[in-house]
Coordinates of C-alpha atoms in Angstrom, one line a residue:
M1 CA -30.9 -18.9 15.2
A2 CA -29.9 -22.6 15.3
K3 CA -30.1 -22.7 11.5
Q4 CA -27.8 -19.8 11.3
D5 CA -25.3 -21.4 13.7
R6 CA -25.4 -24.6 11.8
A7 CA -24.7 -22.7 8.5
V8 CA -21.8 -20.9 10.1
R9 CA -20.4 -24.2 11.4
T10 CA -20.8 -25.8 8.0
R11 CA -19.0 -23.0 6.3
Q12 CA -16.1 -23.2 8.8
E13 CA -15.9 -27.0 8.4
L14 CA -15.7 -26.5 4.6
I15 CA -12.9 -24.0 4.9
R16 CA -11.0 -26.3 7.2
S17 CA -11.6 -29.3 5.0
A18 CA -10.4 -27.2 2.0
A19 CA -7.3 -26.1 3.9
V20 CA -6.5 -29.7 4.8
A21 CA -6.8 -30.7 1.1
F22 CA -4.8 -27.8 -0.2
D23 CA -2.1 -28.4 2.5
R24 CA -1.9 -32.1 1.6
S25 CA -2.3 -32.1 -2.2
G26 CA -2.0 -28.5 -3.4
Y27 CA -4.8 -26.5 -4.9
A28 CA -5.0 -28.1 -8.3
L29 CA -5.1 -31.7 -7.1
S30 CA -7.7 -31.0 -4.4
S31 CA -11.3 -31.9 -5.5
L32 CA -14.6 -30.5 -4.3
T33 CA -15.8 -34.1 -3.6
E34 CA -12.8 -34.6 -1.3
I35 CA -13.5 -31.3 0.4
S36 CA -17.2 -31.9 0.9
R37 CA -16.5 -35.4 2.2
G38 CA -13.8 -34.1 4.6
A39 CA -16.4 -31.6 6.0
G40 CA -19.0 -34.3 6.3
V41 CA -21.5 -32.5 4.0
S42 CA -23.0 -33.1 0.6
S43 CA -21.7 -31.5 -2.6
G44 CA -25.0 -29.5 -2.7
A45 CA -24.2 -28.0 0.8
L46 CA -20.7 -27.1 -0.4
H47 CA -22.1 -25.3 -3.5
F48 CA -24.7 -23.6 -1.3
H49 CA -21.8 -21.9 0.6
F50 CA -19.1 -21.7 -2.1
S51 CA -19.7 -21.3 -5.8
S52 CA -16.4 -22.8 -6.8
K53 CA -13.1 -24.2 -5.6
Q54 CA -11.6 -20.8 -6.2
A55 CA -14.2 -19.2 -3.8
L56 CA -13.1 -21.8 -1.3
G57 CA -9.5 -21.0 -1.8
M58 CA -10.2 -17.3 -1.3
A59 CA -12.1 -18.1 1.9
V60 CA -9.1 -20.1 3.2
E61 CA -6.8 -17.2 2.4
E62 CA -9.1 -14.7 4.1
S63 CA -9.4 -16.8 7.2
A64 CA -5.6 -17.3 7.3
A65 CA -5.2 -13.5 6.8
R66 CA -7.4 -12.9 9.9
A67 CA -5.3 -15.3 11.9
L68 CA -2.1 -13.6 10.8
A69 CA -3.6 -10.2 11.7
D70 CA -4.3 -11.5 15.2
I71 CA -0.7 -12.7 15.5
V72 CA 0.8 -9.4 14.5
A73 CA -1.9 -7.3 16.1
V74 CA 0.5 -5.6 18.6
H75 CA 2.2 -3.0 16.5
A76 CA 5.9 -2.6 17.0
R77 CA 5.5 1.1 17.8
H78 CA 3.5 0.1 20.8
H79 CA 6.0 -2.4 22.1
P80 CA 8.8 -1.2 24.4
A81 CA 11.4 -3.6 22.8
P82 CA 10.8 -4.1 19.0
L83 CA 13.5 -6.6 18.5
Q84 CA 12.2 -8.8 21.3
H85 CA 8.7 -8.4 19.9
L86 CA 10.0 -9.6 16.5
V87 CA 11.6 -12.7 18.1
E88 CA 8.5 -13.5 20.1
T89 CA 6.1 -13.0 17.2
S90 CA 8.3 -15.1 14.8
H91 CA 8.0 -17.9 17.3
V92 CA 4.2 -17.5 17.6
L93 CA 3.9 -17.5 13.9
A94 CA 6.0 -20.7 13.5
R95 CA 4.0 -22.4 16.2
R96 CA 0.7 -21.4 14.7
L97 CA 1.8 -22.5 11.2
D98 CA 2.6 -25.9 12.7
E99 CA -0.8 -26.1 14.6
D100 CA -3.3 -24.3 12.4
V101 CA -3.9 -26.0 9.0
V102 CA -6.0 -23.0 7.7
L103 CA -3.2 -20.6 8.4
R104 CA -0.6 -23.0 6.9
A105 CA -2.7 -23.5 3.8
G106 CA -3.3 -19.8 3.4
F107 CA 0.5 -19.3 3.4
G108 CA 0.9 -22.3 1.2
L109 CA -1.4 -20.9 -1.5
A110 CA 1.2 -18.1 -2.1
A111 CA 3.7 -20.7 -3.2
D112 CA 1.2 -22.8 -5.3
A113 CA 1.8 -22.2 -9.0
T114 CA -1.8 -23.2 -9.7
W115 CA -3.3 -20.6 -7.4
M116 CA -3.9 -17.4 -9.4
E117 CA -5.0 -14.9 -6.8
D118 CA -2.7 -12.1 -5.8
V119 CA -3.0 -12.2 -2.0
S120 CA 0.2 -13.3 -0.4
L121 CA 0.4 -13.7 3.4
W122 CA 4.2 -13.9 3.1
R123 CA 4.2 -10.4 1.8
T124 CA 2.0 -9.3 4.7
W125 CA 4.4 -11.0 7.2
R126 CA 7.4 -9.5 5.4
S127 CA 5.9 -6.0 5.6
W128 CA 5.2 -6.4 9.3
V129 CA 8.9 -7.5 9.8
R130 CA 10.0 -4.4 7.9
T131 CA 7.8 -2.1 10.0
T132 CA 9.1 -3.7 13.2
L133 CA 12.8 -3.4 12.2
T134 CA 12.2 0.2 11.2
S135 CA 10.8 0.9 14.6
A136 CA 13.8 -0.8 16.1
R137 CA 16.1 1.4 14.0
R138 CA 14.2 4.5 15.2
E139 CA 14.6 3.5 18.8
A140 CA 18.3 2.8 18.2
A141 CA 17.8 -0.9 19.1
L142 CA 18.9 -2.0 15.6
S143 CA 22.6 -1.7 14.8
P144 CA 23.1 1.2 12.4
D145 CA 25.2 -0.9 10.0
V146 CA 22.5 -3.5 9.4
P147 CA 20.6 -2.9 6.1
I148 CA 16.9 -3.3 7.0
E149 CA 16.0 -5.1 3.8
D150 CA 18.8 -7.7 4.4
A151 CA 17.4 -8.3 7.9
V152 CA 13.8 -8.5 6.6
S153 CA 14.8 -11.1 4.0
A154 CA 16.7 -13.2 6.6
V155 CA 13.9 -13.2 9.1
T156 CA 11.3 -14.0 6.5
A157 CA 13.4 -16.8 5.1
A158 CA 14.1 -18.2 8.5
V159 CA 10.4 -18.5 9.4
V160 CA 9.5 -19.9 6.0
G161 CA 12.4 -22.3 6.1
A162 CA 11.8 -23.5 9.6
Q163 CA 8.1 -24.2 8.8
A164 CA 8.9 -25.9 5.5
L165 CA 11.6 -28.1 6.9
G166 CA 9.5 -29.1 9.9
R167 CA 6.7 -30.4 7.6
F168 CA 9.0 -32.8 5.8
D169 CA 11.3 -33.9 8.6
V170 CA 9.7 -35.0 11.9
E171 CA 13.0 -34.5 13.7
W172 CA 13.2 -30.9 12.6
S173 CA 11.6 -28.6 15.1
P174 CA 10.7 -25.2 13.7
E175 CA 10.7 -23.8 17.3
Y176 CA 14.3 -25.1 17.9
A177 CA 15.4 -23.9 14.4
L178 CA 14.1 -20.4 15.1
T179 CA 15.8 -20.3 18.5
Q180 CA 19.1 -21.2 16.9
F181 CA 18.5 -18.6 14.2
W182 CA 17.8 -15.8 16.7
N183 CA 20.8 -16.9 18.9
L184 CA 23.0 -16.3 15.9
M185 CA 21.2 -13.3 14.4
L186 CA 20.2 -11.2 17.4
P187 CA 23.7 -10.3 18.5
R188 CA 24.5 -9.3 14.9
I189 CA 21.5 -6.9 14.4
S190 CA 21.2 -5.5 17.9
A191 CA 22.7 -2.1 18.6
M192 CA 25.6 -2.4 21.1
V193 CA 24.8 -0.6 24.3
P194 CA 27.8 1.5 25.3
T195 CA 29.3 0.6 28.7
E196 CA 30.1 3.4 31.1

């Protein structure tokens, strides 16, 4: 059992080290030597777990996809206030992108021109946002004059932009930026409750 636990830990360390490398240098410029060194294992141990850098990239993406699935696990149909759920979940995602290098690298691979796989976590996030806004529309919480696809694009871009700017400007807080975005956006997309 100890051998299995060690193998699982080694695999996780390799995924994390690959994520750090991909996040810092991009997929093409990351080397297997750098990744194995970052995980504290030999190149033989790396090749025991992963046949190629592409296999490592796919493992990073799969791990990130599981993390995203956990973030969006509460389906909007099961939440009493879909728009509030959208706001809260966007903040959770922004915070996790800031803290979790594997999640961030998984999202980053979608924007990496040298990564040839078709999995895109941004498409998954965008689809979840669309589903949540559709639930809000069904429950009359979303203003009827708001085109859902416009709102989906704005929310997706806000989360992407807040995360990207936060990486390159230490004074830029993704959390603050999203709060400002929602302060501006929420009154525009929320259905007005008639007063009696």
